[in-house]
Short mmCIF file of C-alpha atoms in Angstrom, two decimals:
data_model
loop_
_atom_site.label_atom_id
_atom_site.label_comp_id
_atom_site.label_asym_id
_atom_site.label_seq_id
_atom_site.Cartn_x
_atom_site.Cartn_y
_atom_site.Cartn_z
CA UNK A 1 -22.98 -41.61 17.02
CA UNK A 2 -21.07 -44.52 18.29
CA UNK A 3 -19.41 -45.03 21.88
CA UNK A 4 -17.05 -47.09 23.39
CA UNK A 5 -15.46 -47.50 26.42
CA UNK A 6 -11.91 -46.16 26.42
CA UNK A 7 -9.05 -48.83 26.71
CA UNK A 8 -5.91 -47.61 25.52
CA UNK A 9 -5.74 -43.49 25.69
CA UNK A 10 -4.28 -42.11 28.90
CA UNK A 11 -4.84 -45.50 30.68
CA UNK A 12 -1.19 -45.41 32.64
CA UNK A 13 -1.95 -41.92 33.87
CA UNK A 14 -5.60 -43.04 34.95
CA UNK A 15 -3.94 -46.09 36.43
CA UNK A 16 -1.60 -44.25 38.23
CA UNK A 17 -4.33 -41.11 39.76
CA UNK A 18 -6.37 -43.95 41.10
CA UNK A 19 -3.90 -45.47 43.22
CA UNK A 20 -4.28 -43.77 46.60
CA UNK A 21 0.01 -45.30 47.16
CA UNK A 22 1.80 -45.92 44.17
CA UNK A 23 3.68 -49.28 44.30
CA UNK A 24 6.63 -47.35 43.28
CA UNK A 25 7.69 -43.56 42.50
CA UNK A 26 7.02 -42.89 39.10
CA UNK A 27 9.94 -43.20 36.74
CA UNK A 28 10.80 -41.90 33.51
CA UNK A 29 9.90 -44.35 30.58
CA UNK A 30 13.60 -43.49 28.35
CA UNK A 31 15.99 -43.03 31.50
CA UNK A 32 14.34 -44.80 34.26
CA UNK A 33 15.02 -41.31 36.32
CA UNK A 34 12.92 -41.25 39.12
CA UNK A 35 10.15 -38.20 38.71
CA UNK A 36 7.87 -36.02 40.97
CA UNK A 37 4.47 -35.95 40.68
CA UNK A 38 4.04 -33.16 38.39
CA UNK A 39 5.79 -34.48 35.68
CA UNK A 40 5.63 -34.10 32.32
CA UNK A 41 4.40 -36.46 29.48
CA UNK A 42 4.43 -37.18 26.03
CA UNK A 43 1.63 -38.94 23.41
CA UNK A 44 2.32 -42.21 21.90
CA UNK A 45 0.80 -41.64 18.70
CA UNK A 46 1.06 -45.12 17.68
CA UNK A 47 0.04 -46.80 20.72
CA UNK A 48 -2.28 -43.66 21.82
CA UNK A 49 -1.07 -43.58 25.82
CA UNK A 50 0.07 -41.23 27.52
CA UNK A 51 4.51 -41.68 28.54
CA UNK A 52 5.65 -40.08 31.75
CA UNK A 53 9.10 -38.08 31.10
CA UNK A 54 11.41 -36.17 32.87
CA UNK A 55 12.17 -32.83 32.30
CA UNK A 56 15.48 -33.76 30.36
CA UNK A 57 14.02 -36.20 28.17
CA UNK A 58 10.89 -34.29 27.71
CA UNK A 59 13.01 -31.58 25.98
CA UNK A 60 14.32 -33.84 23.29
CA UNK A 61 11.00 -34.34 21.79
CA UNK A 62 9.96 -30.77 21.25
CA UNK A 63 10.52 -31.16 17.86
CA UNK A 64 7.64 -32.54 16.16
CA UNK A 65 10.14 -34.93 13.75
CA UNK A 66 11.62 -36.13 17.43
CA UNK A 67 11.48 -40.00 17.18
CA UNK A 68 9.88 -39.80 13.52
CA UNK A 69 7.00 -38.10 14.80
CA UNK A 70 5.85 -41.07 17.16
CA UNK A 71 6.42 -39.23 20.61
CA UNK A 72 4.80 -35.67 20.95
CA UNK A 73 5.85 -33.40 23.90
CA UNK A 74 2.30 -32.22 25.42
CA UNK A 75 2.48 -28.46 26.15
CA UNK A 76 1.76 -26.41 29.28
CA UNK A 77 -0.35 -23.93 28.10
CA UNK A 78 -3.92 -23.22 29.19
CA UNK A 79 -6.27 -20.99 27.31
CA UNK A 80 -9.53 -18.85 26.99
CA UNK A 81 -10.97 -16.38 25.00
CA UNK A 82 -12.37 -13.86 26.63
CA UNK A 83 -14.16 -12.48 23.61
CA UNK A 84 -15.36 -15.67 21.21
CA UNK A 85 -17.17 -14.72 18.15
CA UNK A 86 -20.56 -14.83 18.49
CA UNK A 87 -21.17 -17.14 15.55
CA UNK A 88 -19.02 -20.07 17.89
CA UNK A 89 -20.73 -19.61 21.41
CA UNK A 90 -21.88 -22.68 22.57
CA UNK A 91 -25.45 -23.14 22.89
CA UNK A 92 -27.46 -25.62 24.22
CA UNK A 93 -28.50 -27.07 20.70
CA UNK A 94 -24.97 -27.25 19.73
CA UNK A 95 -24.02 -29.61 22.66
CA UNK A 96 -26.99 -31.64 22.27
CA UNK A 97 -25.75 -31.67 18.76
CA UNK A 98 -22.62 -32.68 19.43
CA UNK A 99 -24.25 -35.67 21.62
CA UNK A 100 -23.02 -35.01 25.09
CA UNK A 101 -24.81 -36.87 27.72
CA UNK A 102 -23.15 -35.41 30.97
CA UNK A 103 -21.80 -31.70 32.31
CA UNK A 104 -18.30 -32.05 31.33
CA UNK A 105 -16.18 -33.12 28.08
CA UNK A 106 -13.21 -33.01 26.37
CA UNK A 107 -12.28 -32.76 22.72
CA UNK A 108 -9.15 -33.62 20.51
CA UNK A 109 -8.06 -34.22 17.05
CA UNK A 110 -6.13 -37.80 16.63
CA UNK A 111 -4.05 -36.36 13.91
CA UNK A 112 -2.81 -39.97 12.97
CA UNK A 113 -6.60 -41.22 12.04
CA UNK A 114 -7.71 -37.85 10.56
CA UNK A 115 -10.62 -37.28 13.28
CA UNK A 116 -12.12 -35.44 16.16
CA UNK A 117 -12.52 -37.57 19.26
CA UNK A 118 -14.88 -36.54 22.11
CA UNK A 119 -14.73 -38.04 25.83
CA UNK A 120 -16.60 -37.54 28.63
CA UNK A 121 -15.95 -39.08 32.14
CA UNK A 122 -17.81 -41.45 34.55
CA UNK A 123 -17.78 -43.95 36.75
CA UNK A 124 -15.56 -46.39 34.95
CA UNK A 125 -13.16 -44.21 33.34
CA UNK A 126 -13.26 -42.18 30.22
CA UNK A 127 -16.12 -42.87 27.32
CA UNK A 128 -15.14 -42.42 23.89
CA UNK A 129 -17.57 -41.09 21.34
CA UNK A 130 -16.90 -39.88 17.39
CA UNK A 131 -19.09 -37.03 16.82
CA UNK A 132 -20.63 -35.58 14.02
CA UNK A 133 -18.05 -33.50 12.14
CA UNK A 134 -21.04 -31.19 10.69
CA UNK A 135 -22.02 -30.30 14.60
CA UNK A 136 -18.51 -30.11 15.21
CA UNK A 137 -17.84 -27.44 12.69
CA UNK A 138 -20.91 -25.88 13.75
CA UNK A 139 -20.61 -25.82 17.17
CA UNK A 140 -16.60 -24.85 17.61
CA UNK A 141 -14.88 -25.78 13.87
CA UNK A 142 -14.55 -21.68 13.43
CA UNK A 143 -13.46 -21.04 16.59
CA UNK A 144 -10.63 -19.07 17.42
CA UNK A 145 -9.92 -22.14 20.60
CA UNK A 146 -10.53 -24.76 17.86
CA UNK A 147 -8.05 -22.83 15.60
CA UNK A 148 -5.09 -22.77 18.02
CA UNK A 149 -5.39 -26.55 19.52
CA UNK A 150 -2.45 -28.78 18.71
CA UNK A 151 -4.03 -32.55 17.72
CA UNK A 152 -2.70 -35.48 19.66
CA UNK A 153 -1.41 -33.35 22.83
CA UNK A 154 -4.24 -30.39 23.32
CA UNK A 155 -8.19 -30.84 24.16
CA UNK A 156 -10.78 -27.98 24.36
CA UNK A 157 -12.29 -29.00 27.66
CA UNK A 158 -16.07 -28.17 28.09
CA UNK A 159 -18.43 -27.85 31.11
CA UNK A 160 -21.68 -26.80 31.20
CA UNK A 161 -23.28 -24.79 33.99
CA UNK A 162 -26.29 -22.73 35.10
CA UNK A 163 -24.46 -20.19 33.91
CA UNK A 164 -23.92 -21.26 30.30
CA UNK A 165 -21.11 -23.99 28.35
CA UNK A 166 -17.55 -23.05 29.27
CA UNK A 167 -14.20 -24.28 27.06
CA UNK A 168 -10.66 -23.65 27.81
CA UNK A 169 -7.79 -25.61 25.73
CA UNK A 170 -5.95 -27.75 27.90
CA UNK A 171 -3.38 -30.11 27.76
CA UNK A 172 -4.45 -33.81 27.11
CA UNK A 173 -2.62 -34.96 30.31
CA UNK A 174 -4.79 -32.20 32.30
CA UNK A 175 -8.10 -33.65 30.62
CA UNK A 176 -6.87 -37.44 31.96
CA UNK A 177 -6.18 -36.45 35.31
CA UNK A 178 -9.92 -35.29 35.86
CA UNK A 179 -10.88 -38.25 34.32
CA UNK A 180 -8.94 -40.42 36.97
CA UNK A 181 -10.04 -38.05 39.83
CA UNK A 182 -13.58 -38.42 38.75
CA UNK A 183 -13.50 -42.54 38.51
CA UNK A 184 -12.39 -42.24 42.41
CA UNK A 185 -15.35 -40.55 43.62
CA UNK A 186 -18.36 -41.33 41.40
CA UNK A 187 -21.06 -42.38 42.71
CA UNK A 188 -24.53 -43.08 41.30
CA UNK A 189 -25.76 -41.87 38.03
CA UNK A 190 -24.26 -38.21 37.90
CA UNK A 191 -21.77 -38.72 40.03
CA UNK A 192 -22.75 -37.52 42.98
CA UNK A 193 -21.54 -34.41 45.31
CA UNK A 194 -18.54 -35.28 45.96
CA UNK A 195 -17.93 -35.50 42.03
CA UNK A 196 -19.16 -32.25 41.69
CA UNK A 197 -17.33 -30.54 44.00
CA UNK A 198 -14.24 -32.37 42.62
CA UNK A 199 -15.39 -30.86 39.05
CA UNK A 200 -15.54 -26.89 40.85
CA UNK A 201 -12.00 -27.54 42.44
CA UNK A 202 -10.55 -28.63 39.16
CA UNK A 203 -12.37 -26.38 37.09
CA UNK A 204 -11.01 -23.53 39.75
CA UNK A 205 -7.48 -24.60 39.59
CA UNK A 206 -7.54 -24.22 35.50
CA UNK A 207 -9.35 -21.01 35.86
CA UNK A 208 -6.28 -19.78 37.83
CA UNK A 209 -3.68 -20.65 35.19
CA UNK A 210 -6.03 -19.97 32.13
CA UNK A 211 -4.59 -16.99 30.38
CA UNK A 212 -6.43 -14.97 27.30
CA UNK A 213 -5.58 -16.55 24.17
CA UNK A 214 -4.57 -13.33 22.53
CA UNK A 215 -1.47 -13.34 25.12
CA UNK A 216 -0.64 -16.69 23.94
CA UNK A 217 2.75 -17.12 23.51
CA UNK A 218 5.47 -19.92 22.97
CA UNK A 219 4.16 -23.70 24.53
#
């Protein structure tokens, strides 16, 4: 399994989250409209970054064709299932399988290149791996999580506890912005307390908007 340091995914959003004072209120990247922090985004598919958007424009790219495809609105939806087939639990083998180093991850499908990325976090940003597509399929492929994620603009997020490996689906922007919250406060080699306390608040904060997949309705 290969890894790389990521360059280009996300990198204006991590840019932005480690900033303590912007030099300048966000804007948004078609109208120039000033926006608030919790704005919305949309995936560059060619250039594989993350676009801030306000809510206007953001609504002109719901359709997939929007732009021929290049710019894809990233939903707001945030999932679990409650009751995951026993076959697609994650086990300890199947996330040393899947060759993840570290407590937390995220997974997504670059729909332009045909394959699954994984990323983990640390202290200078987000690590890019390409895992095995056997383990994948193993581990989550049947999944009914796996099933329902969008590529390009939707990541199952993992985290592994004492109490067992957790995944919700996400949206990519979430995934990003615990990537730059992380690369603020690492320290040492796991990242030290006040990393991990970062993860729980985050982790809490999704856990409050996670909904059951089977009341899943339109993103």
């Amino acid at each position: 399994m290969s890894t790389r340091q990521l360059s280009r995914p996300g990198t204006a959003l991590l840019r932005r989250l480690r900033e303590p004072v912007p030099p300048q209120p966000e804007r948004c990247a078609f109208c120039g409209q000033g926006v608030p922090p919790a704005h919305r985004h949309l995936v560059d598919t060619e250039e594989q970054t993350l676009t801030c958007v306000c809510t206007a424009c953001g609504l002109l790219f719901r359709d997939p064709g929007a732009a021929g495809g290049r710019y894809r609105h990233v939903p707001d939806r945030h999932l679990t299932d409650p009751d995951p087939d026993p076959g697609h639990r994650i086990g300890e083998q199947a996330w040393t399988a899947l060759g993840i180093p570290v407590g937390t991850a995220f997974l997504f499908r670059n729909a332009r290149q045909d394959r699954l990325v994984l990323l983990y976090p640390g202290p200078g940003g987000a690590t890019e791996s390409e895992p095995d597509e056997a383990a994948w399929q193993r581990a989550l492929g049947g999944s009914r999580l796996a099933a329902a994620l969008e590529p390009d603009v939707e990541a199952l997020l993992l985290r592994r506890t004492d109490t067992g490996i957790h995944c919700l689906l996400v949206p990519i922007d979430a995934c990003y912005e615990l990537v730059g919250r992380l690369r603020r406060c690492w320290k040492g080699f796991d990242g030290g307390a006040e990393a991990r306390a970062e993860v729980d608040a985050f982790f809490a904060r999704l856990a409050e908007r996670a909904r059951p997949l089977r009341e899943d309705g339109p993103r």
